[in-house]
Amino acid sequence: MIDAFDQIFVLLKHWALGWPFWPESLKPMLSVFLSIVPIMLVFALLFGITTVVERKAIGRIQNRYGPNRVGLPFTDVRLFGFGQFIADGIKALTKEDIVPRAADRVVHFLAPIALIVPVFLAYSVLPYGKNMAPIDMDTGVLFFFAVGAATELSVFMAGWSSRNKYSLLGAMRAIAQMISYEVPLIISTITVVMMVGSLSTVKIVEAQAEYSGQLPHWHVFTPWGLAGFILFLIAAMAESNRSPFDLPEGESEIVAGYFIEYSGFKFALFFLAEYLGMFAISGLAITLFLGGWTAPLAFLSWLPSWLWFFAKLLALISLFIWVRGTVPRLRMDQLMNFAWKFMLPMALINIAAAGLWFFLPAGFDRWAVCSAMLIVPYVLLGRGLMGGKLFTKRTYRYAE
Amino acid sequence: MTLPFAILAVVTLAGAIAAMSLRNLVHCALCLVATFGGLAGLFLQLGAQFVGLAQILVYIGAVAILIVFAILLTRGSESPQQPIVAGRWLMGVAVAALTFGSLMVSIVTSTLISSANGPKPNVAADISVKKIGAKLMTEYVLPLEVVALLLTAALIGAVIIAMEEQARLAPEGSQSH
Amino acid sequence: MLGEGIIKGLAETARNFVGSYVDKERLVTVQYPEERLPAKEAARNFPFLVFDGHDPHAGLRCVACQICEKECPPQCIYIEKSMDKKPDYVGKPQFYPKIFDIDISVCMSCQICVEVCPFEAIKMDTEFELSHTDRFAGLLFDKHQLAKSNEYYQKIHPNEAAEVDGHLAAEKAKAEVKAKADADAKARIAAAKTTTPPAAKPTPAPTS
């Protein structure tokens, strides 16, 4: 019974495929279709809900209410404002689509499509539950990063085709940031690939699916895994252009970055792609470090695996929102210094630490050595990043 | 010839032709990206996952960005006034023919073709990413290290070029104070 | 150490987040259509015309002197004087505005019309929910829309209205005293000239 509940979506798909009236030649297509459509629907819905939750949470952080009005149409039911995303969606769909006269129309039109397609492709390798990876690729992680790299070009297309200096500046910033943070992102992933010995996302989750006592063997519970997870998360924030790394959008300086000249549905696509990118990279972080669909404690394993995946995903999204409500935007030079002078060395040291962890015998010594190997450079690099400057409380001199 | 192959081939060829013939340089670069994508698709279709994905990661993710940045930073994205077809096209044809010929020779003389007549090995299933990684780390570790050294040298060279400029600018800055 | 500040900041925002659910004092937002801030005495936006009593036509204080029309900087007031006269609050026959229009889309809420009005007839309103689907006719207010009772004025600006009322009452009292004195004087004259018949003139202070 529990097993059936765990595999409910897999069973449903098989049941739907087993209907006699499908022609045999269409079955592979139908199987693909049945995998893709639920993913697109679920994550688009999650996007809508996340926008409301984010606005409400940030409002609460700033002691405001946030959206709490829109509920069911034609009634007084407000649902705490959770109808807001439907209203926003209708608004975006019905707004006029404005293309600047000087814009390169074809590229301007293609940019949002070239962005949303790779973002959705990235979802095809994430394992959402036991036996629930749409494609179990031998090179899943590599595939994820390959399609992630393809989004940079669409950002450039959007920025360049708008013929607007703000959008071009935003695109330049976005590309510089994405390329810089892709390096620590991939290098922090390499540790996991090294330990598991596979690029397949399914195998990576399976490697973490054991328990010693009640505690799971997630990678985040090792020194190199924790360091890798934190590095990955920071780089993921930068990759998905989330605050504090939202320089490409930088509302206060370059208005809205590369999508300034987009309106209506095209803008909604950019917005969607940004959030979907965030979910996808959170999903990869869960797969790599947080044990994918496995339960956090052994006795909780009876709950369905997909529930654990989505619980972890929501937790990570909340973390992203929390950080967004806390940290102000970085400056461009701070961003680059952080990437190249802190993230990259730490990620490289982390590889060495992971290698050492692999060869040392299990025990307390292994923990001590690997932790020291990571904490000492962390402190030193942190000090170096501050450049020997001592930050004290700022004093102001007023005219007397 | 299957339908996916036909689509990918058309995308690749059309992209390449457009990249040669369009006037706007950024458009050319974007069409080149379509060609890269088509090539990656062909690799993936042949079962060479690693090569196909590396093609996307490196060519679309890095080389294409490099190209468009180079275009934007050097001569702007204005379309040129002079005719696109260069005067010395004969030279171009010669270079293209030479490249094509050398590729053909290496393909024809490769062991894969000669073994095709004998018992056909299942190539696609044989090449897993794991195997490529193991080969790179054992048999081909020296070429890998040489390439790494070369890239590091290029990186350091780029840094030094950037630093020299800064050093040249710095005294001027200090004089003005 | 690096990251210390971020941890502190995260703790602070978490405290705010939880605090906003626990402590209602933190949420200062007034949820407008249902809740409203108490009206401020000094608030003002667009002018209205004050009338006494219950009949907007009979009690309208405006005498169509057109000073406000001339003084209005953006010239948003349009007045047409009546042909006939009606008695004002002291009983003196006065003209009244046949047409009194204010275009509130033009009005800049400067209050000069209020300051120049010698009859305390035009005052500033606090009503702000004036949006309309017709941006021309919907925002052009005529005499009937502008006329509001003195009780309304007392409600929105209690102190100011009390002052005006006192001022007007004093004026009226003075006028009555004067009228009475005039009547007495006339009566005395009439009494003195007993040969002439008693004045057939109506008393100059009929109650309206």
PDB file of C-alpha atoms in Angstrom, chain A residues 137-379:
ATOM      1  CA  MET A 137      20.927   9.716 -18.474  1.00  0.00           C
ATOM      2  CA  ASP A 138      24.435   8.432 -18.036  1.00  0.00           C
ATOM      3  CA  THR A 139      25.540  12.083 -18.143  1.00  0.00           C
ATOM      4  CA  GLY A 140      22.684  13.735 -16.240  1.00  0.00           C
ATOM      5  CA  VAL A 141      24.711  16.325 -14.375  1.00  0.00           C
ATOM      6  CA  LEU A 142      26.648  17.259 -17.481  1.00  0.00           C
ATOM      7  CA  PHE A 143      23.379  17.603 -19.381  1.00  0.00           C
ATOM      8  CA  PHE A 144      22.049  19.936 -16.686  1.00  0.00           C
ATOM      9  CA  PHE A 145      25.058  22.221 -16.934  1.00  0.00           C
ATOM     10  CA  ALA A 146      25.091  22.105 -20.727  1.00  0.00           C
ATOM     11  CA  VAL A 147      21.515  23.358 -21.014  1.00  0.00           C
ATOM     12  CA  GLY A 148      22.209  25.834 -18.215  1.00  0.00           C
ATOM     13  CA  ALA A 149      25.080  27.256 -20.238  1.00  0.00           C
ATOM     14  CA  ALA A 150      22.774  27.668 -23.212  1.00  0.00           C
ATOM     15  CA  THR A 151      20.664  30.216 -21.343  1.00  0.00           C
ATOM     16  CA  GLU A 152      23.504  32.738 -21.372  1.00  0.00           C
ATOM     17  CA  LEU A 153      23.133  33.201 -25.069  1.00  0.00           C
ATOM     18  CA  SER A 154      19.439  34.006 -24.823  1.00  0.00           C
ATOM     19  CA  VAL A 155      20.252  36.629 -22.226  1.00  0.00           C
ATOM     20  CA  PHE A 156      22.639  38.165 -24.708  1.00  0.00           C
ATOM     21  CA  MET A 157      20.003  37.948 -27.437  1.00  0.00           C
ATOM     22  CA  ALA A 158      17.491  39.769 -25.250  1.00  0.00           C
ATOM     23  CA  GLY A 159      19.955  42.448 -24.261  1.00  0.00           C
ATOM     24  CA  TRP A 160      21.365  43.074 -27.682  1.00  0.00           C
ATOM     25  CA  SER A 161      18.171  42.941 -29.712  1.00  0.00           C
ATOM     26  CA  SER A 162      16.400  45.538 -27.554  1.00  0.00           C
ATOM     27  CA  ARG A 163      18.767  48.269 -28.728  1.00  0.00           C
ATOM     28  CA  ASN A 164      18.744  49.841 -25.327  1.00  0.00           C
ATOM     29  CA  LYS A 165      21.891  50.658 -23.416  1.00  0.00           C
ATOM     30  CA  TYR A 166      20.399  49.503 -20.139  1.00  0.00           C
ATOM     31  CA  SER A 167      19.422  46.156 -21.529  1.00  0.00           C
ATOM     32  CA  LEU A 168      22.815  45.678 -23.147  1.00  0.00           C
ATOM     33  CA  LEU A 169      24.529  46.608 -19.883  1.00  0.00           C
ATOM     34  CA  GLY A 170      22.247  44.227 -18.034  1.00  0.00           C
ATOM     35  CA  ALA A 171      23.024  41.439 -20.484  1.00  0.00           C
ATOM     36  CA  MET A 172      26.762  42.057 -20.194  1.00  0.00           C
ATOM     37  CA  ARG A 173      26.528  41.970 -16.428  1.00  0.00           C
ATOM     38  CA  ALA A 174      24.384  38.857 -16.501  1.00  0.00           C
ATOM     39  CA  ILE A 175      26.761  36.999 -18.792  1.00  0.00           C
ATOM     40  CA  ALA A 176      29.854  38.047 -16.852  1.00  0.00           C
ATOM     41  CA  GLN A 177      28.191  36.933 -13.651  1.00  0.00           C
ATOM     42  CA  MET A 178      26.898  33.647 -15.048  1.00  0.00           C
ATOM     43  CA  ILE A 179      30.251  32.680 -16.544  1.00  0.00           C
ATOM     44  CA  SER A 180      32.120  33.611 -13.372  1.00  0.00           C
ATOM     45  CA  TYR A 181      29.840  31.681 -11.069  1.00  0.00           C
ATOM     46  CA  GLU A 182      29.516  28.701 -13.368  1.00  0.00           C
ATOM     47  CA  VAL A 183      33.114  27.834 -12.566  1.00  0.00           C
ATOM     48  CA  PRO A 184      32.685  27.389  -8.789  1.00  0.00           C
ATOM     49  CA  LEU A 185      29.259  25.835  -9.423  1.00  0.00           C
ATOM     50  CA  ILE A 186      30.704  23.073 -11.581  1.00  0.00           C
ATOM     51  CA  ILE A 187      33.823  22.615  -9.464  1.00  0.00           C
ATOM     52  CA  SER A 188      31.770  22.211  -6.305  1.00  0.00           C
ATOM     53  CA  THR A 189      29.700  19.618  -8.159  1.00  0.00           C
ATOM     54  CA  ILE A 190      32.824  17.690  -9.159  1.00  0.00           C
ATOM     55  CA  THR A 191      33.370  16.577  -5.551  1.00  0.00           C
ATOM     56  CA  VAL A 192      30.070  14.709  -5.596  1.00  0.00           C
ATOM     57  CA  VAL A 193      30.787  13.196  -8.993  1.00  0.00           C
ATOM     58  CA  MET A 194      34.184  12.077  -7.710  1.00  0.00           C
ATOM     59  CA  MET A 195      32.752  10.408  -4.640  1.00  0.00           C
ATOM     60  CA  VAL A 196      29.864   8.696  -6.398  1.00  0.00           C
ATOM     61  CA  GLY A 197      31.803   7.858  -9.535  1.00  0.00           C
ATOM     62  CA  SER A 198      28.922   8.698 -11.838  1.00  0.00           C
ATOM     63  CA  LEU A 199      27.359  11.676 -13.595  1.00  0.00           C
ATOM     64  CA  SER A 200      23.912  10.106 -13.457  1.00  0.00           C
ATOM     65  CA  THR A 201      21.556  11.954 -11.104  1.00  0.00           C
ATOM     66  CA  VAL A 202      19.749   8.738 -10.246  1.00  0.00           C
ATOM     67  CA  LYS A 203      22.971   7.018  -9.190  1.00  0.00           C
ATOM     68  CA  ILE A 204      23.985  10.050  -7.127  1.00  0.00           C
ATOM     69  CA  VAL A 205      20.740   9.854  -5.167  1.00  0.00           C
ATOM     70  CA  GLU A 206      21.055   6.107  -4.744  1.00  0.00           C
ATOM     71  CA  ALA A 207      24.531   6.582  -3.311  1.00  0.00           C
ATOM     72  CA  GLN A 208      22.991   8.715  -0.546  1.00  0.00           C
ATOM     73  CA  ALA A 209      20.033   6.453   0.149  1.00  0.00           C
ATOM     74  CA  GLU A 210      21.616   4.456   2.978  1.00  0.00           C
ATOM     75  CA  TYR A 211      21.266   5.046   6.696  1.00  0.00           C
ATOM     76  CA  SER A 212      23.591   4.417   9.584  1.00  0.00           C
ATOM     77  CA  GLY A 213      21.247   4.143  12.521  1.00  0.00           C
ATOM     78  CA  GLN A 214      18.720   6.886  11.886  1.00  0.00           C
ATOM     79  CA  LEU A 215      21.061   9.287  10.118  1.00  0.00           C
ATOM     80  CA  PRO A 216      21.137   9.321   6.323  1.00  0.00           C
ATOM     81  CA  HIS A 217      24.310   9.292   4.259  1.00  0.00           C
ATOM     82  CA  TRP A 218      23.651  12.620   2.620  1.00  0.00           C
ATOM     83  CA  HIS A 219      26.680  14.334   1.210  1.00  0.00           C
ATOM     84  CA  VAL A 220      25.883  17.485   3.131  1.00  0.00           C
ATOM     85  CA  PHE A 221      26.740  15.646   6.364  1.00  0.00           C
ATOM     86  CA  THR A 222      30.419  15.443   5.475  1.00  0.00           C
ATOM     87  CA  PRO A 223      32.909  18.334   5.661  1.00  0.00           C
ATOM     88  CA  TRP A 224      33.469  18.447   1.926  1.00  0.00           C
ATOM     89  CA  GLY A 225      29.767  18.012   1.285  1.00  0.00           C
ATOM     90  CA  LEU A 226      28.789  20.877   3.565  1.00  0.00           C
ATOM     91  CA  ALA A 227      31.396  23.169   2.028  1.00  0.00           C
ATOM     92  CA  GLY A 228      30.351  22.040  -1.435  1.00  0.00           C
ATOM     93  CA  PHE A 229      26.690  22.582  -0.640  1.00  0.00           C
ATOM     94  CA  ILE A 230      27.269  26.127   0.619  1.00  0.00           C
ATOM     95  CA  LEU A 231      29.459  26.967  -2.368  1.00  0.00           C
ATOM     96  CA  PHE A 232      26.917  25.408  -4.704  1.00  0.00           C
ATOM     97  CA  LEU A 233      24.075  27.331  -3.115  1.00  0.00           C
ATOM     98  CA  ILE A 234      25.866  30.675  -3.363  1.00  0.00           C
ATOM     99  CA  ALA A 235      26.819  29.997  -6.972  1.00  0.00           C
ATOM    100  CA  ALA A 236      23.245  28.860  -7.657  1.00  0.00           C
ATOM    101  CA  MET A 237      21.915  32.144  -6.316  1.00  0.00           C
ATOM    102  CA  ALA A 238      24.249  33.976  -8.655  1.00  0.00           C
ATOM    103  CA  GLU A 239      23.337  31.726 -11.579  1.00  0.00           C
ATOM    104  CA  SER A 240      19.635  32.314 -11.111  1.00  0.00           C
ATOM    105  CA  ASN A 241      20.163  36.086 -10.705  1.00  0.00           C
ATOM    106  CA  ARG A 242      18.646  36.149  -7.268  1.00  0.00           C
ATOM    107  CA  SER A 243      19.309  38.843  -4.750  1.00  0.00           C
ATOM    108  CA  PRO A 244      22.033  39.578  -3.540  1.00  0.00           C
ATOM    109  CA  PHE A 245      23.360  38.742  -7.009  1.00  0.00           C
ATOM    110  CA  ASP A 246      20.636  40.532  -8.939  1.00  0.00           C
ATOM    111  CA  LEU A 247      22.951  43.032 -10.593  1.00  0.00           C
ATOM    112  CA  PRO A 248      21.771  42.100 -14.085  1.00  0.00           C
ATOM    113  CA  GLU A 249      18.343  43.394 -13.121  1.00  0.00           C
ATOM    114  CA  GLY A 250      19.505  46.099 -10.729  1.00  0.00           C
ATOM    115  CA  GLU A 251      16.211  47.999 -10.659  1.00  0.00           C
ATOM    116  CA  SER A 252      17.783  51.044  -9.072  1.00  0.00           C
ATOM    117  CA  GLU A 253      20.600  51.493 -11.583  1.00  0.00           C
ATOM    118  CA  ILE A 254      19.807  49.797 -14.891  1.00  0.00           C
ATOM    119  CA  VAL A 255      16.037  49.687 -14.486  1.00  0.00           C
ATOM    120  CA  ALA A 256      15.391  46.027 -15.260  1.00  0.00           C
ATOM    121  CA  GLY A 257      18.462  44.833 -17.085  1.00  0.00           C
ATOM    122  CA  TYR A 258      18.132  42.735 -20.186  1.00  0.00           C
ATOM    123  CA  PHE A 259      14.357  42.483 -20.154  1.00  0.00           C
ATOM    124  CA  ILE A 260      13.624  46.179 -19.876  1.00  0.00           C
ATOM    125  CA  GLU A 261      12.143  46.306 -23.374  1.00  0.00           C
ATOM    126  CA  TYR A 262       9.925  43.291 -22.887  1.00  0.00           C
ATOM    127  CA  SER A 263       6.303  43.581 -21.942  1.00  0.00           C
ATOM    128  CA  GLY A 264       3.257  41.419 -21.595  1.00  0.00           C
ATOM    129  CA  PHE A 265       3.664  37.751 -22.191  1.00  0.00           C
ATOM    130  CA  LYS A 266       7.318  37.898 -23.224  1.00  0.00           C
ATOM    131  CA  PHE A 267       8.190  39.520 -19.938  1.00  0.00           C
ATOM    132  CA  ALA A 268       6.152  36.867 -18.155  1.00  0.00           C
ATOM    133  CA  LEU A 269       8.262  34.249 -19.938  1.00  0.00           C
ATOM    134  CA  PHE A 270      11.460  35.843 -18.658  1.00  0.00           C
ATOM    135  CA  PHE A 271      10.006  35.966 -15.190  1.00  0.00           C
ATOM    136  CA  LEU A 272       8.922  32.347 -15.440  1.00  0.00           C
ATOM    137  CA  ALA A 273      12.329  31.281 -16.738  1.00  0.00           C
ATOM    138  CA  GLU A 274      14.068  32.992 -13.860  1.00  0.00           C
ATOM    139  CA  TYR A 275      12.000  31.211 -11.256  1.00  0.00           C
ATOM    140  CA  LEU A 276      12.084  27.890 -13.070  1.00  0.00           C
ATOM    141  CA  GLY A 277      15.853  28.179 -13.272  1.00  0.00           C
ATOM    142  CA  MET A 278      15.924  28.705  -9.542  1.00  0.00           C
ATOM    143  CA  PHE A 279      13.749  25.637  -8.923  1.00  0.00           C
ATOM    144  CA  ALA A 280      15.822  23.520 -11.275  1.00  0.00           C
ATOM    145  CA  ILE A 281      19.104  24.437  -9.677  1.00  0.00           C
ATOM    146  CA  SER A 282      17.580  23.910  -6.232  1.00  0.00           C
ATOM    147  CA  GLY A 283      16.479  20.492  -7.437  1.00  0.00           C
ATOM    148  CA  LEU A 284      20.033  19.742  -8.511  1.00  0.00           C
ATOM    149  CA  ALA A 285      21.358  20.918  -5.147  1.00  0.00           C
ATOM    150  CA  ILE A 286      18.921  18.533  -3.462  1.00  0.00           C
ATOM    151  CA  THR A 287      19.991  15.716  -5.751  1.00  0.00           C
ATOM    152  CA  LEU A 288      23.684  16.301  -5.241  1.00  0.00           C
ATOM    153  CA  PHE A 289      23.907  17.134  -1.555  1.00  0.00           C
ATOM    154  CA  LEU A 290      20.592  16.686   0.238  1.00  0.00           C
ATOM    155  CA  GLY A 291      19.935  13.097  -0.701  1.00  0.00           C
ATOM    156  CA  GLY A 292      17.376  13.699  -3.424  1.00  0.00           C
ATOM    157  CA  TRP A 293      14.130  11.953  -2.582  1.00  0.00           C
ATOM    158  CA  THR A 294      15.406  10.113   0.505  1.00  0.00           C
ATOM    159  CA  ALA A 295      13.898  10.781   3.917  1.00  0.00           C
ATOM    160  CA  PRO A 296      15.969  12.769   6.424  1.00  0.00           C
ATOM    161  CA  LEU A 297      15.564  10.075   9.118  1.00  0.00           C
ATOM    162  CA  ALA A 298      15.285   6.362   8.542  1.00  0.00           C
ATOM    163  CA  PHE A 299      11.946   5.900  10.337  1.00  0.00           C
ATOM    164  CA  LEU A 300      10.363   8.532   8.072  1.00  0.00           C
ATOM    165  CA  SER A 301      11.000   6.474   4.965  1.00  0.00           C
ATOM    166  CA  TRP A 302       7.381   5.346   4.773  1.00  0.00           C
ATOM    167  CA  LEU A 303       6.372   8.768   3.437  1.00  0.00           C
ATOM    168  CA  PRO A 304       6.378   8.878  -0.379  1.00  0.00           C
ATOM    169  CA  SER A 305       9.691   9.809  -1.927  1.00  0.00           C
ATOM    170  CA  TRP A 306       8.314  12.585  -4.138  1.00  0.00           C
ATOM    171  CA  LEU A 307       6.916  14.267  -1.021  1.00  0.00           C
ATOM    172  CA  TRP A 308      10.425  14.472   0.413  1.00  0.00           C
ATOM    173  CA  PHE A 309      11.783  15.914  -2.792  1.00  0.00           C
ATOM    174  CA  PHE A 310       9.172  18.662  -2.843  1.00  0.00           C
ATOM    175  CA  ALA A 311       9.552  19.330   0.884  1.00  0.00           C
ATOM    176  CA  LYS A 312      13.254  19.872   0.382  1.00  0.00           C
ATOM    177  CA  LEU A 313      12.568  21.995  -2.684  1.00  0.00           C
ATOM    178  CA  LEU A 314      10.187  24.220  -0.721  1.00  0.00           C
ATOM    179  CA  ALA A 315      12.734  24.505   2.075  1.00  0.00           C
ATOM    180  CA  LEU A 316      15.399  25.647  -0.365  1.00  0.00           C
ATOM    181  CA  ILE A 317      13.002  28.101  -2.022  1.00  0.00           C
ATOM    182  CA  SER A 318      12.207  29.541   1.400  1.00  0.00           C
ATOM    183  CA  LEU A 319      15.922  29.904   2.031  1.00  0.00           C
ATOM    184  CA  PHE A 320      16.305  31.751  -1.257  1.00  0.00           C
ATOM    185  CA  ILE A 321      13.452  34.082  -0.314  1.00  0.00           C
ATOM    186  CA  TRP A 322      14.856  34.604   3.150  1.00  0.00           C
ATOM    187  CA  VAL A 323      18.269  35.538   1.756  1.00  0.00           C
ATOM    188  CA  ARG A 324      16.619  37.856  -0.737  1.00  0.00           C
ATOM    189  CA  GLY A 325      14.816  39.642   2.063  1.00  0.00           C
ATOM    190  CA  THR A 326      18.045  40.042   4.009  1.00  0.00           C
ATOM    191  CA  VAL A 327      21.075  40.809   1.899  1.00  0.00           C
ATOM    192  CA  PRO A 328      21.426  43.970  -0.194  1.00  0.00           C
ATOM    193  CA  ARG A 329      22.742  43.897  -3.734  1.00  0.00           C
ATOM    194  CA  LEU A 330      26.486  43.536  -4.289  1.00  0.00           C
ATOM    195  CA  ARG A 331      28.609  45.867  -6.343  1.00  0.00           C
ATOM    196  CA  MET A 332      30.110  44.552  -9.602  1.00  0.00           C
ATOM    197  CA  ASP A 333      33.705  44.451  -8.308  1.00  0.00           C
ATOM    198  CA  GLN A 334      32.601  42.781  -5.066  1.00  0.00           C
ATOM    199  CA  LEU A 335      30.754  40.206  -7.122  1.00  0.00           C
ATOM    200  CA  MET A 336      33.784  39.389  -9.258  1.00  0.00           C
ATOM    201  CA  ASN A 337      36.205  39.423  -6.331  1.00  0.00           C
ATOM    202  CA  PHE A 338      33.969  37.063  -4.438  1.00  0.00           C
ATOM    203  CA  ALA A 339      33.754  34.655  -7.372  1.00  0.00           C
ATOM    204  CA  TRP A 340      37.420  34.530  -8.290  1.00  0.00           C
ATOM    205  CA  LYS A 341      39.175  35.216  -5.000  1.00  0.00           C
ATOM    206  CA  PHE A 342      36.986  33.251  -2.631  1.00  0.00           C
ATOM    207  CA  MET A 343      34.608  30.837  -4.341  1.00  0.00           C
ATOM    208  CA  LEU A 344      37.075  29.395  -6.851  1.00  0.00           C
ATOM    209  CA  PRO A 345      39.946  28.731  -4.382  1.00  0.00           C
ATOM    210  CA  MET A 346      37.520  27.281  -1.858  1.00  0.00           C
ATOM    211  CA  ALA A 347      35.989  25.010  -4.484  1.00  0.00           C
ATOM    212  CA  LEU A 348      39.444  23.800  -5.551  1.00  0.00           C
ATOM    213  CA  ILE A 349      40.489  23.157  -1.952  1.00  0.00           C
ATOM    214  CA  ASN A 350      37.214  21.339  -1.491  1.00  0.00           C
ATOM    215  CA  ILE A 351      38.151  18.921  -4.266  1.00  0.00           C
ATOM    216  CA  ALA A 352      41.408  18.153  -2.469  1.00  0.00           C
ATOM    217  CA  ALA A 353      39.526  17.700   0.807  1.00  0.00           C
ATOM    218  CA  ALA A 354      37.074  15.337  -0.861  1.00  0.00           C
ATOM    219  CA  GLY A 355      39.953  13.336  -2.319  1.00  0.00           C
ATOM    220  CA  LEU A 356      41.571  13.062   1.097  1.00  0.00           C
ATOM    221  CA  TRP A 357      38.254  12.019   2.645  1.00  0.00           C
ATOM    222  CA  PHE A 358      38.013   9.233   0.085  1.00  0.00           C
ATOM    223  CA  PHE A 359      41.421   7.773   0.906  1.00  0.00           C
ATOM    224  CA  LEU A 360      41.574   8.257   4.696  1.00  0.00           C
ATOM    225  CA  PRO A 361      40.064   5.516   6.853  1.00  0.00           C
ATOM    226  CA  ALA A 362      36.683   6.323   8.333  1.00  0.00           C
ATOM    227  CA  GLY A 363      36.767   7.742  11.819  1.00  0.00           C
ATOM    228  CA  PHE A 364      37.274  10.871  13.837  1.00  0.00           C
ATOM    229  CA  ASP A 365      40.669  11.647  12.262  1.00  0.00           C
ATOM    230  CA  ARG A 366      39.162  11.905   8.825  1.00  0.00           C
ATOM    231  CA  TRP A 367      36.630  14.403  10.092  1.00  0.00           C
ATOM    232  CA  ALA A 368      39.236  16.489  11.873  1.00  0.00           C
ATOM    233  CA  VAL A 369      41.693  16.596   8.976  1.00  0.00           C
ATOM    234  CA  CYS A 370      39.117  17.430   6.319  1.00  0.00           C
ATOM    235  CA  SER A 371      37.369  20.042   8.463  1.00  0.00           C
ATOM    236  CA  ALA A 372      40.669  21.734   9.268  1.00  0.00           C
ATOM    237  CA  MET A 373      41.543  21.641   5.593  1.00  0.00           C
ATOM    238  CA  LEU A 374      38.412  23.639   4.821  1.00  0.00           C
ATOM    239  CA  ILE A 375      38.069  25.922   7.836  1.00  0.00           C
ATOM    240  CA  VAL A 376      41.612  27.300   7.795  1.00  0.00           C
ATOM    241  CA  PRO A 377      41.489  28.457   4.147  1.00  0.00           C
ATOM    242  CA  TYR A 378      37.984  29.782   4.779  1.00  0.00           C
ATOM    243  CA  VAL A 379      39.188  32.048   7.554  1.00  0.00           C
TER     244      VAL A 379
END
